[in-house]
PDB file of C-alpha atoms in Angstrom:
ATOM      1  CA  UNK F   1      52.391  74.726  49.711  1.00  0.00           C
ATOM      2  CA  UNK F   2      52.781  78.449  49.163  1.00  0.00           C
ATOM      3  CA  UNK F   3      55.425  80.965  48.148  1.00  0.00           C
ATOM      4  CA  UNK F   4      56.921  82.405  51.335  1.00  0.00           C
ATOM      5  CA  UNK F   5      58.324  85.733  50.143  1.00  0.00           C
ATOM      6  CA  UNK F   6      58.930  87.974  47.159  1.00  0.00           C
ATOM      7  CA  UNK F   7      56.705  89.061  44.292  1.00  0.00           C
ATOM      8  CA  UNK F   8      54.480  85.975  44.546  1.00  0.00           C
ATOM      9  CA  UNK F   9      54.314  85.896  48.340  1.00  0.00           C
ATOM     10  CA  UNK F  10      51.370  83.892  49.657  1.00  0.00           C
ATOM     11  CA  UNK F  11      50.479  82.411  46.268  1.00  0.00           C
ATOM     12  CA  UNK F  12      49.600  78.729  46.117  1.00  0.00           C
ATOM     13  CA  UNK F  13      51.912  76.071  44.633  1.00  0.00           C
ATOM     14  CA  UNK F  14      50.106  73.094  43.119  1.00  0.00           C
ATOM     15  CA  UNK F  15      51.335  69.678  44.212  1.00  0.00           C
ATOM     16  CA  UNK F  16      51.370  66.264  42.522  1.00  0.00           C
ATOM     17  CA  UNK F  17      49.821  62.915  43.377  1.00  0.00           C
ATOM     18  CA  UNK F  18      50.979  61.395  46.658  1.00  0.00           C
ATOM     19  CA  UNK F  19      51.622  58.200  44.700  1.00  0.00           C
ATOM     20  CA  UNK F  20      54.674  59.817  43.091  1.00  0.00           C
ATOM     21  CA  UNK F  21      58.088  59.692  44.836  1.00  0.00           C
ATOM     22  CA  UNK F  22      58.000  63.429  45.529  1.00  0.00           C
ATOM     23  CA  UNK F  23      58.670  64.841  48.993  1.00  0.00           C
ATOM     24  CA  UNK F  24      58.405  68.639  48.806  1.00  0.00           C
ATOM     25  CA  UNK F  25      60.757  70.662  50.957  1.00  0.00           C
ATOM     26  CA  UNK F  26      59.054  71.790  54.172  1.00  0.00           C
ATOM     27  CA  UNK F  27      58.262  75.476  54.703  1.00  0.00           C
ATOM     28  CA  UNK F  28      60.573  75.506  57.725  1.00  0.00           C
ATOM     29  CA  UNK F  29      63.542  74.218  55.754  1.00  0.00           C
ATOM     30  CA  UNK F  30      62.703  76.386  52.745  1.00  0.00           C
ATOM     31  CA  UNK F  31      62.574  79.526  54.889  1.00  0.00           C
ATOM     32  CA  UNK F  32      65.920  78.714  56.513  1.00  0.00           C
ATOM     33  CA  UNK F  33      67.495  77.811  53.170  1.00  0.00           C
ATOM     34  CA  UNK F  34      66.485  81.093  51.569  1.00  0.00           C
ATOM     35  CA  UNK F  35      67.652  83.057  54.587  1.00  0.00           C
ATOM     36  CA  UNK F  36      71.092  81.530  53.934  1.00  0.00           C
ATOM     37  CA  UNK F  37      70.883  82.057  50.171  1.00  0.00           C
ATOM     38  CA  UNK F  38      69.551  85.628  50.366  1.00  0.00           C
ATOM     39  CA  UNK F  39      72.831  87.329  49.273  1.00  0.00           C
ATOM     40  CA  UNK F  40      73.043  85.032  46.240  1.00  0.00           C
ATOM     41  CA  UNK F  41      69.471  84.975  44.920  1.00  0.00           C
ATOM     42  CA  UNK F  42      69.003  88.289  43.116  1.00  0.00           C
ATOM     43  CA  UNK F  43      70.020  87.850  39.493  1.00  0.00           C
ATOM     44  CA  UNK F  44      71.070  84.223  40.006  1.00  0.00           C
ATOM     45  CA  UNK F  45      71.017  81.504  37.362  1.00  0.00           C
ATOM     46  CA  UNK F  46      69.633  78.415  39.108  1.00  0.00           C
ATOM     47  CA  UNK F  47      69.476  74.712  38.290  1.00  0.00           C
ATOM     48  CA  UNK F  48      66.924  72.527  40.095  1.00  0.00           C
ATOM     49  CA  UNK F  49      67.576  68.787  39.795  1.00  0.00           C
ATOM     50  CA  UNK F  50      64.898  66.299  40.932  1.00  0.00           C
ATOM     51  CA  UNK F  51      62.649  69.356  40.631  1.00  0.00           C
ATOM     52  CA  UNK F  52      59.415  67.665  41.774  1.00  0.00           C
ATOM     53  CA  UNK F  53      56.804  70.400  42.164  1.00  0.00           C
ATOM     54  CA  UNK F  54      59.322  73.133  41.346  1.00  0.00           C
ATOM     55  CA  UNK F  55      58.845  74.495  44.874  1.00  0.00           C
ATOM     56  CA  UNK F  56      62.443  75.681  45.401  1.00  0.00           C
ATOM     57  CA  UNK F  57      62.814  77.223  41.940  1.00  0.00           C
ATOM     58  CA  UNK F  58      59.466  78.992  42.213  1.00  0.00           C
ATOM     59  CA  UNK F  59      60.513  80.502  45.542  1.00  0.00           C
ATOM     60  CA  UNK F  60      63.814  81.606  43.987  1.00  0.00           C
ATOM     61  CA  UNK F  61      62.041  83.274  41.054  1.00  0.00           C
ATOM     62  CA  UNK F  62      59.702  85.067  43.442  1.00  0.00           C
ATOM     63  CA  UNK F  63      62.720  86.365  45.346  1.00  0.00           C
ATOM     64  CA  UNK F  64      64.534  87.704  42.295  1.00  0.00           C
ATOM     65  CA  UNK F  65      66.446  84.884  40.641  1.00  0.00           C
ATOM     66  CA  UNK F  66      67.086  85.727  36.998  1.00  0.00           C
ATOM     67  CA  UNK F  67      66.219  82.330  35.571  1.00  0.00           C
ATOM     68  CA  UNK F  68      65.835  78.682  36.584  1.00  0.00           C
ATOM     69  CA  UNK F  69      66.249  75.396  34.755  1.00  0.00           C
ATOM     70  CA  UNK F  70      64.262  72.498  36.234  1.00  0.00           C
ATOM     71  CA  UNK F  71      64.896  68.825  35.499  1.00  0.00           C
ATOM     72  CA  UNK F  72      62.719  65.880  36.487  1.00  0.00           C
ATOM     73  CA  UNK F  73      62.059  62.453  34.969  1.00  0.00           C
ATOM     74  CA  UNK F  74      58.356  62.196  35.895  1.00  0.00           C
ATOM     75  CA  UNK F  75      55.937  63.435  33.191  1.00  0.00           C
ATOM     76  CA  UNK F  76      53.365  64.318  35.855  1.00  0.00           C
ATOM     77  CA  UNK F  77      55.932  66.519  37.612  1.00  0.00           C
ATOM     78  CA  UNK F  78      56.852  68.264  34.369  1.00  0.00           C
ATOM     79  CA  UNK F  79      53.181  68.979  33.654  1.00  0.00           C
ATOM     80  CA  UNK F  80      52.639  70.272  37.178  1.00  0.00           C
ATOM     81  CA  UNK F  81      55.696  72.537  37.058  1.00  0.00           C
ATOM     82  CA  UNK F  82      54.387  74.125  33.852  1.00  0.00           C
ATOM     83  CA  UNK F  83      51.048  74.648  35.609  1.00  0.00           C
ATOM     84  CA  UNK F  84      52.757  76.357  38.546  1.00  0.00           C
ATOM     85  CA  UNK F  85      54.878  78.577  36.293  1.00  0.00           C
ATOM     86  CA  UNK F  86      51.842  79.742  34.363  1.00  0.00           C
ATOM     87  CA  UNK F  87      49.840  80.229  37.566  1.00  0.00           C
ATOM     88  CA  UNK F  88      52.553  82.438  39.073  1.00  0.00           C
ATOM     89  CA  UNK F  89      53.517  84.251  35.873  1.00  0.00           C
ATOM     90  CA  UNK F  90      57.079  82.900  35.750  1.00  0.00           C
ATOM     91  CA  UNK F  91      56.921  80.992  32.453  1.00  0.00           C
ATOM     92  CA  UNK F  92      59.302  83.314  30.597  1.00  0.00           C
ATOM     93  CA  UNK F  93      61.998  82.936  33.267  1.00  0.00           C
ATOM     94  CA  UNK F  94      62.151  79.154  33.426  1.00  0.00           C
ATOM     95  CA  UNK F  95      63.075  76.142  31.326  1.00  0.00           C
ATOM     96  CA  UNK F  96      61.549  72.777  32.254  1.00  0.00           C
ATOM     97  CA  UNK F  97      63.211  69.610  30.974  1.00  0.00           C
ATOM     98  CA  UNK F  98      62.270  65.974  31.306  1.00  0.00           C
ATOM     99  CA  UNK F  99      65.450  64.048  32.018  1.00  0.00           C
ATOM    100  CA  UNK F 100      67.342  61.753  34.367  1.00  0.00           C
ATOM    101  CA  UNK F 101      69.854  63.238  36.796  1.00  0.00           C
ATOM    102  CA  UNK F 102      71.667  59.891  36.851  1.00  0.00           C
ATOM    103  CA  UNK F 103      72.602  60.206  33.172  1.00  0.00           C
ATOM    104  CA  UNK F 104      75.231  62.610  31.757  1.00  0.00           C
ATOM    105  CA  UNK F 105      74.243  66.231  32.348  1.00  0.00           C
ATOM    106  CA  UNK F 106      76.629  68.038  29.996  1.00  0.00           C
ATOM    107  CA  UNK F 107      73.730  69.296  27.874  1.00  0.00           C
ATOM    108  CA  UNK F 108      72.490  71.469  30.744  1.00  0.00           C
ATOM    109  CA  UNK F 109      75.448  73.848  30.458  1.00  0.00           C
ATOM    110  CA  UNK F 110      73.993  75.324  27.257  1.00  0.00           C
ATOM    111  CA  UNK F 111      70.882  76.485  29.124  1.00  0.00           C
ATOM    112  CA  UNK F 112      73.104  78.694  31.298  1.00  0.00           C
ATOM    113  CA  UNK F 113      74.586  80.359  28.175  1.00  0.00           C
ATOM    114  CA  UNK F 114      77.622  78.155  28.857  1.00  0.00           C
ATOM    115  CA  UNK F 115      78.486  80.201  31.938  1.00  0.00           C
ATOM    116  CA  UNK F 116      77.360  77.694  34.577  1.00  0.00           C
ATOM    117  CA  UNK F 117      74.848  77.958  37.403  1.00  0.00           C
ATOM    118  CA  UNK F 118      75.149  80.161  40.474  1.00  0.00           C
ATOM    119  CA  UNK F 119      72.981  77.805  42.552  1.00  0.00           C
ATOM    120  CA  UNK F 120      72.320  74.117  41.940  1.00  0.00           C
ATOM    121  CA  UNK F 121      69.661  72.601  44.185  1.00  0.00           C
ATOM    122  CA  UNK F 122      69.199  68.852  44.614  1.00  0.00           C
ATOM    123  CA  UNK F 123      66.563  67.194  46.763  1.00  0.00           C
ATOM    124  CA  UNK F 124      66.705  63.596  45.515  1.00  0.00           C
ATOM    125  CA  UNK F 125      63.969  61.087  46.380  1.00  0.00           C
ATOM    126  CA  UNK F 126      64.890  58.699  49.167  1.00  0.00           C
ATOM    127  CA  UNK F 127      64.353  55.691  46.874  1.00  0.00           C
ATOM    128  CA  UNK F 128      65.627  55.073  43.345  1.00  0.00           C
ATOM    129  CA  UNK F 129      63.713  53.346  40.534  1.00  0.00           C
ATOM    130  CA  UNK F 130      64.828  49.965  41.897  1.00  0.00           C
ATOM    131  CA  UNK F 131      63.371  50.885  45.302  1.00  0.00           C
ATOM    132  CA  UNK F 132      66.863  51.143  46.795  1.00  0.00           C
ATOM    133  CA  UNK F 133      66.923  53.535  49.732  1.00  0.00           C
ATOM    134  CA  UNK F 134      69.176  56.602  49.926  1.00  0.00           C
ATOM    135  CA  UNK F 135      71.245  55.907  46.827  1.00  0.00           C
ATOM    136  CA  UNK F 136      70.882  58.969  44.606  1.00  0.00           C
ATOM    137  CA  UNK F 137      72.993  61.775  46.108  1.00  0.00           C
ATOM    138  CA  UNK F 138      76.411  60.343  45.285  1.00  0.00           C
ATOM    139  CA  UNK F 139      75.808  59.619  41.571  1.00  0.00           C
ATOM    140  CA  UNK F 140      73.976  62.928  41.158  1.00  0.00           C
ATOM    141  CA  UNK F 141      76.899  64.887  42.614  1.00  0.00           C
ATOM    142  CA  UNK F 142      79.298  62.938  40.405  1.00  0.00           C
ATOM    143  CA  UNK F 143      77.340  63.827  37.266  1.00  0.00           C
ATOM    144  CA  UNK F 144      77.113  67.510  38.206  1.00  0.00           C
ATOM    145  CA  UNK F 145      80.864  67.640  38.859  1.00  0.00           C
ATOM    146  CA  UNK F 146      81.746  65.839  35.630  1.00  0.00           C
ATOM    147  CA  UNK F 147      79.530  68.186  33.598  1.00  0.00           C
ATOM    148  CA  UNK F 148      81.197  71.240  35.208  1.00  0.00           C
ATOM    149  CA  UNK F 149      77.861  72.951  35.722  1.00  0.00           C
ATOM    150  CA  UNK F 150      78.912  75.363  38.478  1.00  0.00           C
ATOM    151  CA  UNK F 151      79.577  78.982  37.627  1.00  0.00           C
ATOM    152  CA  UNK F 152      82.632  80.608  39.227  1.00  0.00           C
ATOM    153  CA  UNK F 153      81.788  81.019  42.927  1.00  0.00           C
ATOM    154  CA  UNK F 154      78.628  78.939  42.428  1.00  0.00           C
ATOM    155  CA  UNK F 155      77.304  76.549  45.062  1.00  0.00           C
ATOM    156  CA  UNK F 156      75.443  73.252  45.266  1.00  0.00           C
ATOM    157  CA  UNK F 157      72.715  72.746  47.862  1.00  0.00           C
ATOM    158  CA  UNK F 158      72.006  69.070  48.569  1.00  0.00           C
ATOM    159  CA  UNK F 159      69.145  67.920  50.803  1.00  0.00           C
ATOM    160  CA  UNK F 160      69.504  64.394  52.216  1.00  0.00           C
ATOM    161  CA  UNK F 161      68.223  62.116  54.960  1.00  0.00           C
ATOM    162  CA  UNK F 162      70.547  62.224  57.964  1.00  0.00           C
ATOM    163  CA  UNK F 163      71.462  58.530  57.552  1.00  0.00           C
ATOM    164  CA  UNK F 164      72.552  58.803  53.905  1.00  0.00           C
ATOM    165  CA  UNK F 165      76.271  58.372  53.288  1.00  0.00           C
ATOM    166  CA  UNK F 166      77.787  59.677  50.076  1.00  0.00           C
ATOM    167  CA  UNK F 167      81.208  60.432  48.657  1.00  0.00           C
ATOM    168  CA  UNK F 168      81.969  63.962  47.479  1.00  0.00           C
ATOM    169  CA  UNK F 169      83.793  64.320  44.129  1.00  0.00           C
ATOM    170  CA  UNK F 170      87.406  65.429  44.420  1.00  0.00           C
ATOM    171  CA  UNK F 171      86.628  68.761  42.758  1.00  0.00           C
ATOM    172  CA  UNK F 172      84.014  69.714  45.373  1.00  0.00           C
ATOM    173  CA  UNK F 173      83.967  70.329  49.114  1.00  0.00           C
ATOM    174  CA  UNK F 174      81.249  70.666  51.746  1.00  0.00           C
ATOM    175  CA  UNK F 175      81.629  73.957  53.570  1.00  0.00           C
ATOM    176  CA  UNK F 176      78.414  74.061  55.603  1.00  0.00           C
ATOM    177  CA  UNK F 177      75.762  71.633  56.873  1.00  0.00           C
ATOM    178  CA  UNK F 178      72.426  72.492  58.485  1.00  0.00           C
ATOM    179  CA  UNK F 179      70.298  69.920  60.347  1.00  0.00           C
ATOM    180  CA  UNK F 180      66.488  69.957  60.502  1.00  0.00           C
ATOM    181  CA  UNK F 181      65.205  66.868  62.306  1.00  0.00           C
ATOM    182  CA  UNK F 182      65.953  63.907  60.030  1.00  0.00           C
ATOM    183  CA  UNK F 183      67.016  66.177  57.150  1.00  0.00           C
ATOM    184  CA  UNK F 184      70.479  67.518  56.422  1.00  0.00           C
ATOM    185  CA  UNK F 185      71.161  70.346  53.982  1.00  0.00           C
ATOM    186  CA  UNK F 186      74.724  70.347  52.656  1.00  0.00           C
ATOM    187  CA  UNK F 187      76.310  73.366  50.976  1.00  0.00           C
ATOM    188  CA  UNK F 188      79.106  72.555  48.529  1.00  0.00           C
ATOM    189  CA  UNK F 189      81.461  74.614  46.387  1.00  0.00           C
ATOM    190  CA  UNK F 190      84.369  74.011  44.030  1.00  0.00           C
ATOM    191  CA  UNK F 191      87.469  72.973  45.904  1.00  0.00           C
ATOM    192  CA  UNK F 192      90.322  75.415  45.620  1.00  0.00           C
ATOM    193  CA  UNK F 193      93.115  73.640  43.793  1.00  0.00           C
ATOM    194  CA  UNK F 194      96.558  74.225  45.266  1.00  0.00           C
ATOM    195  CA  UNK F 195      99.079  75.435  42.753  1.00  0.00           C
ATOM    196  CA  UNK F 196     101.484  72.759  41.647  1.00  0.00           C
ATOM    197  CA  UNK F 197     105.129  73.451  42.450  1.00  0.00           C
ATOM    198  CA  UNK F 198     107.015  75.090  39.623  1.00  0.00           C
ATOM    199  CA  UNK F 199     109.251  72.841  37.566  1.00  0.00           C
ATOM    200  CA  UNK F 200     112.877  73.851  37.468  1.00  0.00           C
TER     201      UNK F 200
END
């Protein structure tokens, strides 16, 4: 894996053991994703859930994101992310946290100076800790929505297998979907709430 563009273009990203449930985003999907995100990246506050190697956040930092917060539950992933940040010189612009996306996420708002995140990326593993396939996207979205982690006009990017079904919280809506083989990338934003009729 390497950084595709920006200040660290061409630099290597260290991976983790293949025994871990980490499936890094492919270069093809990453390139397409950042082509879509280009107008939003510069100066963005980003949250990376199920961070894995930190691949997406590292690319964002290289391309001008202001800061990223990365969350993963695997100690080996946390250690590897720190290694990548130091290797690329991005340590001062990132916060790495060991935690579970399937538990309440309210505490993450403080790391955005309580202003929310411009971009939230989620690439959940295909299996949960009980070895259940394709079961993580729905609870992860629910926790993000309940914690109100999106900044005004912020977006969520969710990468899933094409066969995964999930419900979207009432406060969010999918406004774009891109397909890459067996992978779907969903773009979500806060749903515009219709004004309630005035009471007479």
